[in-house]
PDB file of C-alpha atoms in Angstrom:
ATOM      1  CA  THR T 269       9.774  -6.642 -12.308  1.00  0.00           C
ATOM      2  CA  GLN T 270       7.467  -3.689 -12.819  1.00  0.00           C
ATOM      3  CA  LEU T 271       8.789  -0.520 -11.197  1.00  0.00           C
ATOM      4  CA  LEU T 272       7.002   2.743 -10.526  1.00  0.00           C
ATOM      5  CA  GLU T 273       9.040   5.901 -10.073  1.00  0.00           C
ATOM      6  CA  GLN T 274       7.455   8.840  -8.319  1.00  0.00           C
ATOM      7  CA  SER T 275       8.672  12.413  -8.464  1.00  0.00           C
ATOM      8  CA  PRO T 276       9.450  14.588  -6.751  1.00  0.00           C
ATOM      9  CA  GLN T 277      10.349  12.596  -3.657  1.00  0.00           C
ATOM     10  CA  PHE T 278       9.644  15.602  -1.401  1.00  0.00           C
ATOM     11  CA  LEU T 279       7.577  18.724  -2.020  1.00  0.00           C
ATOM     12  CA  SER T 280       7.029  21.608   0.386  1.00  0.00           C
ATOM     13  CA  ILE T 281       4.693  24.427  -0.624  1.00  0.00           C
ATOM     14  CA  GLN T 282       2.626  27.234   0.852  1.00  0.00           C
ATOM     15  CA  GLU T 283      -1.112  26.989   1.340  1.00  0.00           C
ATOM     16  CA  GLY T 284      -2.973  28.087  -1.775  1.00  0.00           C
ATOM     17  CA  GLU T 285      -0.331  26.979  -4.284  1.00  0.00           C
ATOM     18  CA  ASN T 286      -0.903  24.432  -7.027  1.00  0.00           C
ATOM     19  CA  LEU T 287       1.238  21.342  -7.502  1.00  0.00           C
ATOM     20  CA  THR T 288       1.674  18.276  -9.681  1.00  0.00           C
ATOM     21  CA  VAL T 289       3.306  14.979  -8.759  1.00  0.00           C
ATOM     22  CA  TYR T 290       4.195  12.228 -11.172  1.00  0.00           C
ATOM     23  CA  CYS T 291       4.224   8.458 -11.379  1.00  0.00           C
ATOM     24  CA  ASN T 292       6.176   6.865 -14.228  1.00  0.00           C
ATOM     25  CA  SER T 293       6.911   3.347 -15.377  1.00  0.00           C
ATOM     26  CA  SER T 294       8.365   1.536 -18.363  1.00  0.00           C
ATOM     27  CA  SER T 295       5.597  -1.065 -17.984  1.00  0.00           C
ATOM     28  CA  VAL T 296       1.965  -0.967 -19.031  1.00  0.00           C
ATOM     29  CA  PHE T 297      -0.659  -1.355 -16.327  1.00  0.00           C
ATOM     30  CA  SER T 298      -4.315  -2.338 -16.589  1.00  0.00           C
ATOM     31  CA  SER T 299      -5.150   0.128 -13.862  1.00  0.00           C
ATOM     32  CA  LEU T 300      -3.400   2.558 -11.607  1.00  0.00           C
ATOM     33  CA  GLN T 301      -4.354   3.731  -8.136  1.00  0.00           C
ATOM     34  CA  TRP T 302      -3.415   6.766  -6.074  1.00  0.00           C
ATOM     35  CA  TYR T 303      -3.357   6.587  -2.295  1.00  0.00           C
ATOM     36  CA  ARG T 304      -2.699   9.098   0.479  1.00  0.00           C
ATOM     37  CA  GLN T 305      -1.004   7.975   3.668  1.00  0.00           C
ATOM     38  CA  GLU T 306      -0.619   9.805   6.964  1.00  0.00           C
ATOM     39  CA  PRO T 307       2.134   8.942   9.484  1.00  0.00           C
ATOM     40  CA  GLY T 308       1.389   5.794  11.448  1.00  0.00           C
ATOM     41  CA  GLU T 309      -1.627   4.857   9.338  1.00  0.00           C
ATOM     42  CA  GLY T 310      -2.322   2.690   6.310  1.00  0.00           C
ATOM     43  CA  PRO T 311      -2.729   4.190   2.820  1.00  0.00           C
ATOM     44  CA  VAL T 312      -6.204   5.389   1.869  1.00  0.00           C
ATOM     45  CA  LEU T 313      -7.399   4.893  -1.704  1.00  0.00           C
ATOM     46  CA  LEU T 314      -8.121   8.159  -3.529  1.00  0.00           C
ATOM     47  CA  VAL T 315      -8.859   7.022  -7.078  1.00  0.00           C
ATOM     48  CA  THR T 316      -8.460   4.263  -9.660  1.00  0.00           C
ATOM     49  CA  VAL T 317      -7.856   5.038 -13.342  1.00  0.00           C
ATOM     50  CA  VAL T 318      -8.241   2.321 -15.946  1.00  0.00           C
ATOM     51  CA  THR T 319      -8.439   3.880 -19.418  1.00  0.00           C
ATOM     52  CA  GLY T 320      -5.512   5.444 -21.277  1.00  0.00           C
ATOM     53  CA  GLY T 321      -5.949   9.212 -21.331  1.00  0.00           C
ATOM     54  CA  GLU T 322      -8.542   9.112 -18.558  1.00  0.00           C
ATOM     55  CA  VAL T 323      -8.935  12.164 -16.346  1.00  0.00           C
ATOM     56  CA  LYS T 324     -10.718  12.000 -12.989  1.00  0.00           C
ATOM     57  CA  LYS T 325     -11.472  14.873 -10.667  1.00  0.00           C
ATOM     58  CA  LEU T 326     -12.001  14.616  -6.945  1.00  0.00           C
ATOM     59  CA  LYS T 327     -12.739  18.111  -5.600  1.00  0.00           C
ATOM     60  CA  ARG T 328      -9.377  19.929  -5.863  1.00  0.00           C
ATOM     61  CA  LEU T 329      -7.502  16.817  -7.031  1.00  0.00           C
ATOM     62  CA  THR T 330      -7.164  15.919 -10.726  1.00  0.00           C
ATOM     63  CA  PHE T 331      -5.772  12.546 -11.754  1.00  0.00           C
ATOM     64  CA  GLN T 332      -4.637  11.661 -15.259  1.00  0.00           C
ATOM     65  CA  PHE T 333      -3.661   8.298 -16.722  1.00  0.00           C
ATOM     66  CA  GLY T 334      -1.240   8.449 -19.643  1.00  0.00           C
ATOM     67  CA  ASP T 335      -2.403   7.406 -23.101  1.00  0.00           C
ATOM     68  CA  ALA T 336      -0.042   4.422 -23.058  1.00  0.00           C
ATOM     69  CA  ARG T 337      -1.099   3.464 -19.503  1.00  0.00           C
ATOM     70  CA  LYS T 338       2.499   3.692 -18.284  1.00  0.00           C
ATOM     71  CA  ASP T 339       2.332   6.909 -16.317  1.00  0.00           C
ATOM     72  CA  SER T 340       0.033   9.104 -14.284  1.00  0.00           C
ATOM     73  CA  SER T 341      -0.078  12.501 -12.648  1.00  0.00           C
ATOM     74  CA  LEU T 342      -1.864  14.031  -9.688  1.00  0.00           C
ATOM     75  CA  HIS T 343      -2.569  17.765  -9.712  1.00  0.00           C
ATOM     76  CA  ILE T 344      -3.761  19.576  -6.597  1.00  0.00           C
ATOM     77  CA  THR T 345      -5.280  23.028  -6.899  1.00  0.00           C
ATOM     78  CA  ALA T 346      -5.100  25.538  -4.035  1.00  0.00           C
ATOM     79  CA  ALA T 347      -3.367  23.140  -1.659  1.00  0.00           C
ATOM     80  CA  GLN T 348      -4.412  23.139   2.000  1.00  0.00           C
ATOM     81  CA  PRO T 349      -2.522  21.975   5.117  1.00  0.00           C
ATOM     82  CA  GLY T 350      -4.916  19.021   5.274  1.00  0.00           C
ATOM     83  CA  ASP T 351      -3.444  17.784   1.970  1.00  0.00           C
ATOM     84  CA  THR T 352      -0.149  17.065   3.758  1.00  0.00           C
ATOM     85  CA  GLY T 353       0.834  13.414   3.505  1.00  0.00           C
ATOM     86  CA  LEU T 354       2.570  10.721   1.490  1.00  0.00           C
ATOM     87  CA  TYR T 355       1.041  10.235  -1.953  1.00  0.00           C
ATOM     88  CA  LEU T 356       1.563   6.753  -3.355  1.00  0.00           C
ATOM     89  CA  CYS T 357       0.786   5.402  -6.793  1.00  0.00           C
ATOM     90  CA  ALA T 358       0.273   1.694  -7.441  1.00  0.00           C
ATOM     91  CA  GLY T 359      -0.080  -0.245 -10.672  1.00  0.00           C
ATOM     92  CA  ALA T 360      -2.078  -3.408 -11.189  1.00  0.00           C
ATOM     93  CA  ASN T 361      -2.566  -5.880 -13.999  1.00  0.00           C
ATOM     94  CA  THR T 362      -5.497  -8.190 -14.512  1.00  0.00           C
ATOM     95  CA  ASN T 363      -4.783 -11.607 -13.032  1.00  0.00           C
ATOM     96  CA  ALA T 364      -1.370 -10.467 -11.766  1.00  0.00           C
ATOM     97  CA  GLY T 365      -2.552 -10.882  -8.213  1.00  0.00           C
ATOM     98  CA  LYS T 366      -0.921  -7.889  -6.628  1.00  0.00           C
ATOM     99  CA  SER T 367      -0.274  -4.181  -7.013  1.00  0.00           C
ATOM    100  CA  THR T 368       3.203  -2.670  -7.280  1.00  0.00           C
ATOM    101  CA  PHE T 369       3.762   0.549  -5.343  1.00  0.00           C
ATOM    102  CA  GLY T 370       6.045   3.477  -5.932  1.00  0.00           C
ATOM    103  CA  ASP T 371       8.009   5.022  -3.048  1.00  0.00           C
ATOM    104  CA  GLY T 372       5.725   8.028  -2.907  1.00  0.00           C
ATOM    105  CA  THR T 373       5.900  11.809  -2.815  1.00  0.00           C
ATOM    106  CA  THR T 374       5.920  13.402   0.623  1.00  0.00           C
ATOM    107  CA  LEU T 375       3.887  16.607   0.422  1.00  0.00           C
ATOM    108  CA  THR T 376       3.996  19.306   3.097  1.00  0.00           C
ATOM    109  CA  VAL T 377       1.602  22.237   2.812  1.00  0.00           C
ATOM    110  CA  LYS T 378       2.517  25.082   5.129  1.00  0.00           C
ATOM    111  CA  PRO T 379      -0.209  27.405   6.439  1.00  0.00           C
TER     112      PRO T 379
ATOM    113  CA  ASP W 194     -18.639  -2.410   8.025  1.00  0.00           C
ATOM    114  CA  THR W 195     -15.694  -1.405  10.197  1.00  0.00           C
ATOM    115  CA  GLY W 196     -13.060  -1.719   7.488  1.00  0.00           C
ATOM    116  CA  VAL W 197      -9.832  -3.716   7.745  1.00  0.00           C
ATOM    117  CA  SER W 198      -8.698  -4.313  11.310  1.00  0.00           C
ATOM    118  CA  GLN W 199      -5.129  -5.149  12.346  1.00  0.00           C
ATOM    119  CA  ASN W 200      -3.863  -6.208  15.749  1.00  0.00           C
ATOM    120  CA  PRO W 201      -1.750  -5.313  17.531  1.00  0.00           C
ATOM    121  CA  ARG W 202      -1.057  -1.738  16.420  1.00  0.00           C
ATOM    122  CA  HIS W 203       2.410  -1.814  17.920  1.00  0.00           C
ATOM    123  CA  LYS W 204       4.746  -4.659  18.868  1.00  0.00           C
ATOM    124  CA  ILE W 205       8.174  -4.428  20.442  1.00  0.00           C
ATOM    125  CA  THR W 206      10.071  -7.692  20.621  1.00  0.00           C
ATOM    126  CA  LYS W 207      13.552  -8.908  21.356  1.00  0.00           C
ATOM    127  CA  ARG W 208      15.679 -10.283  18.565  1.00  0.00           C
ATOM    128  CA  GLY W 209      15.137 -14.011  18.165  1.00  0.00           C
ATOM    129  CA  GLN W 210      11.566 -14.043  19.426  1.00  0.00           C
ATOM    130  CA  ASN W 211       8.556 -15.069  17.340  1.00  0.00           C
ATOM    131  CA  VAL W 212       5.709 -12.651  16.654  1.00  0.00           C
ATOM    132  CA  THR W 213       2.250 -13.077  15.142  1.00  0.00           C
ATOM    133  CA  PHE W 214       0.008 -10.403  13.674  1.00  0.00           C
ATOM    134  CA  ARG W 215      -3.684 -10.655  12.865  1.00  0.00           C
ATOM    135  CA  CYS W 216      -5.744  -9.068  10.095  1.00  0.00           C
ATOM    136  CA  ASP W 217      -9.532  -9.051   9.804  1.00  0.00           C
ATOM    137  CA  PRO W 218     -10.513  -7.981   6.273  1.00  0.00           C
ATOM    138  CA  ILE W 219     -13.767  -6.516   5.004  1.00  0.00           C
ATOM    139  CA  SER W 220     -16.132  -9.471   5.035  1.00  0.00           C
ATOM    140  CA  GLU W 221     -17.225  -9.220   1.365  1.00  0.00           C
ATOM    141  CA  HIS W 222     -13.620  -9.109   0.117  1.00  0.00           C
ATOM    142  CA  ASN W 223     -12.184 -12.460  -0.954  1.00  0.00           C
ATOM    143  CA  ARG W 224      -8.652 -11.158  -1.564  1.00  0.00           C
ATOM    144  CA  LEU W 225      -6.282 -10.392   1.294  1.00  0.00           C
ATOM    145  CA  TYR W 226      -2.776  -8.964   0.994  1.00  0.00           C
ATOM    146  CA  TRP W 227       0.187  -8.459   3.283  1.00  0.00           C
ATOM    147  CA  TYR W 228       2.709  -5.704   2.575  1.00  0.00           C
ATOM    148  CA  ARG W 229       5.696  -4.381   4.520  1.00  0.00           C
ATOM    149  CA  GLN W 230       6.708  -0.730   4.590  1.00  0.00           C
ATOM    150  CA  THR W 231       9.865   0.884   5.932  1.00  0.00           C
ATOM    151  CA  LEU W 232      10.499   4.586   6.403  1.00  0.00           C
ATOM    152  CA  GLY W 233      10.799   6.438   3.120  1.00  0.00           C
ATOM    153  CA  GLN W 234       9.651   3.502   1.037  1.00  0.00           C
ATOM    154  CA  GLY W 235       6.408   2.423  -0.532  1.00  0.00           C
ATOM    155  CA  PRO W 236       4.660  -0.775   0.551  1.00  0.00           C
ATOM    156  CA  GLU W 237       6.522  -3.938  -0.492  1.00  0.00           C
ATOM    157  CA  PHE W 238       4.473  -7.008  -1.403  1.00  0.00           C
ATOM    158  CA  LEU W 239       4.791 -10.028   0.879  1.00  0.00           C
ATOM    159  CA  THR W 240       1.947 -12.398   0.026  1.00  0.00           C
ATOM    160  CA  TYR W 241      -1.692 -12.621  -0.941  1.00  0.00           C
ATOM    161  CA  PHE W 242      -4.681 -14.923  -0.554  1.00  0.00           C
ATOM    162  CA  GLN W 243      -7.796 -15.493  -2.555  1.00  0.00           C
ATOM    163  CA  ASN W 244     -10.233 -16.962  -0.079  1.00  0.00           C
ATOM    164  CA  GLU W 245      -8.165 -19.498   1.911  1.00  0.00           C
ATOM    165  CA  ALA W 246      -5.629 -20.178  -0.857  1.00  0.00           C
ATOM    166  CA  GLN W 247      -2.235 -18.488  -0.660  1.00  0.00           C
ATOM    167  CA  LEU W 248      -1.658 -17.691  -4.332  1.00  0.00           C
ATOM    168  CA  GLU W 249       1.646 -15.846  -4.276  1.00  0.00           C
ATOM    169  CA  LYS W 250       4.526 -15.253  -1.910  1.00  0.00           C
ATOM    170  CA  SER W 251       7.323 -12.773  -2.552  1.00  0.00           C
ATOM    171  CA  ARG W 252      10.689 -14.335  -3.387  1.00  0.00           C
ATOM    172  CA  LEU W 253      12.186 -11.745  -1.069  1.00  0.00           C
ATOM    173  CA  LEU W 254      10.397 -13.330   1.852  1.00  0.00           C
ATOM    174  CA  SER W 255      12.562 -15.620   3.909  1.00  0.00           C
ATOM    175  CA  ASP W 256      11.373 -18.933   5.317  1.00  0.00           C
ATOM    176  CA  ARG W 257      11.010 -17.233   8.700  1.00  0.00           C
ATOM    177  CA  PHE W 258       7.806 -15.632   7.442  1.00  0.00           C
ATOM    178  CA  SER W 259       4.569 -17.570   7.160  1.00  0.00           C
ATOM    179  CA  ALA W 260       0.995 -16.511   6.598  1.00  0.00           C
ATOM    180  CA  GLU W 261      -2.308 -18.298   6.906  1.00  0.00           C
ATOM    181  CA  ARG W 262      -5.924 -17.539   6.159  1.00  0.00           C
ATOM    182  CA  PRO W 263      -7.992 -20.370   7.600  1.00  0.00           C
ATOM    183  CA  LYS W 264     -11.528 -20.577   6.238  1.00  0.00           C
ATOM    184  CA  GLY W 265     -10.928 -17.547   4.067  1.00  0.00           C
ATOM    185  CA  SER W 266     -11.690 -15.083   6.816  1.00  0.00           C
ATOM    186  CA  PHE W 267      -9.036 -13.498   9.040  1.00  0.00           C
ATOM    187  CA  SER W 268      -5.339 -13.924   8.340  1.00  0.00           C
ATOM    188  CA  THR W 269      -2.236 -14.220  10.487  1.00  0.00           C
ATOM    189  CA  LEU W 270       1.350 -13.353   9.635  1.00  0.00           C
ATOM    190  CA  GLU W 271       4.040 -14.985  11.752  1.00  0.00           C
ATOM    191  CA  ILE W 272       7.693 -14.048  11.852  1.00  0.00           C
ATOM    192  CA  GLN W 273      10.003 -16.545  13.519  1.00  0.00           C
ATOM    193  CA  ARG W 274      13.396 -15.714  15.028  1.00  0.00           C
ATOM    194  CA  THR W 275      12.957 -12.007  14.450  1.00  0.00           C
ATOM    195  CA  GLU W 276      15.905  -9.897  13.308  1.00  0.00           C
ATOM    196  CA  GLN W 277      16.458  -6.159  13.570  1.00  0.00           C
ATOM    197  CA  GLY W 278      15.926  -5.880   9.809  1.00  0.00           C
ATOM    198  CA  ASP W 279      12.359  -7.078  10.298  1.00  0.00           C
ATOM    199  CA  SER W 280      11.493  -3.781  11.986  1.00  0.00           C
ATOM    200  CA  ALA W 281       8.849  -2.176   9.764  1.00  0.00           C
ATOM    201  CA  MET W 282       5.160  -1.393   9.400  1.00  0.00           C
ATOM    202  CA  TYR W 283       3.241  -4.512   8.360  1.00  0.00           C
ATOM    203  CA  LEU W 284       0.157  -3.614   6.352  1.00  0.00           C
ATOM    204  CA  CYS W 285      -2.829  -5.780   5.569  1.00  0.00           C
ATOM    205  CA  ALA W 286      -5.283  -4.934   2.791  1.00  0.00           C
ATOM    206  CA  SER W 287      -8.341  -6.516   1.250  1.00  0.00           C
ATOM    207  CA  SER W 288     -10.187  -6.138  -2.039  1.00  0.00           C
ATOM    208  CA  ARG W 289     -12.781  -7.737  -4.308  1.00  0.00           C
ATOM    209  CA  THR W 290     -10.421  -7.644  -7.279  1.00  0.00           C
ATOM    210  CA  GLU W 291      -6.867  -6.486  -7.825  1.00  0.00           C
ATOM    211  CA  ALA W 292      -7.852  -3.901 -10.393  1.00  0.00           C
ATOM    212  CA  TYR W 293      -9.784  -1.387  -8.345  1.00  0.00           C
ATOM    213  CA  GLY W 294      -7.577  -0.751  -5.366  1.00  0.00           C
ATOM    214  CA  TYR W 295      -7.243  -1.944  -1.825  1.00  0.00           C
ATOM    215  CA  THR W 296      -8.666  -1.057   1.555  1.00  0.00           C
ATOM    216  CA  PHE W 297      -5.774  -1.033   4.002  1.00  0.00           C
ATOM    217  CA  GLY W 298      -5.766  -1.522   7.727  1.00  0.00           C
ATOM    218  CA  SER W 299      -3.899   0.840  10.035  1.00  0.00           C
ATOM    219  CA  GLY W 300      -0.914  -1.501  10.138  1.00  0.00           C
ATOM    220  CA  THR W 301       1.167  -3.142  12.842  1.00  0.00           C
ATOM    221  CA  ARG W 302       4.396  -1.345  13.719  1.00  0.00           C
ATOM    222  CA  LEU W 303       7.059  -3.919  14.629  1.00  0.00           C
ATOM    223  CA  THR W 304      10.214  -2.895  16.445  1.00  0.00           C
ATOM    224  CA  VAL W 305      12.886  -5.549  17.010  1.00  0.00           C
ATOM    225  CA  VAL W 306      15.402  -4.607  19.710  1.00  0.00           C
TER     226      VAL W 306
END
């Protein structure tokens, strides 16, 4: 069974601060996705990374896929209250049929 | 395209009753997935379809759970003889491939009392 561990589990910061959350596994994945989920809603896809060492930027969010394709990080610059939510990572393998999700990091950004 | 649609959004049922949820995926997506999520946890895989074929079902899923996707379009998830432990958010997602991420619906929140 492929497991994804996310850390920290909870993070509470002030508006304007920077933060990094992590997604780690002992397994190799073909691709890894990051999602953001708000209470009572389904997760929304933020990004997919597929190449070891890949870095993708989405406005204030920077995503990195580890060289060995076992881990990933999400860095947010100058966090805003609208960034509040549950950040989930999910790993997929070609022809595996399904993605495996971590338990997420709950981020609270206080104004 | 209106995205992935799930109905109902909320369902409260008495223990022992049967419930059925519906998911309408994005029309161009041939893969459809069902996940379950409880508070403080990430989504847990239940089953997935490619077109009308159910290709995988979680070993954690009891025989009380069944899913269908007739004609490769919408899908239904039925839970028979519900138990309090079935209370969760049931999420449906669709995709073209497994490698590039899913589009999720808003989920169905099931409460078994």
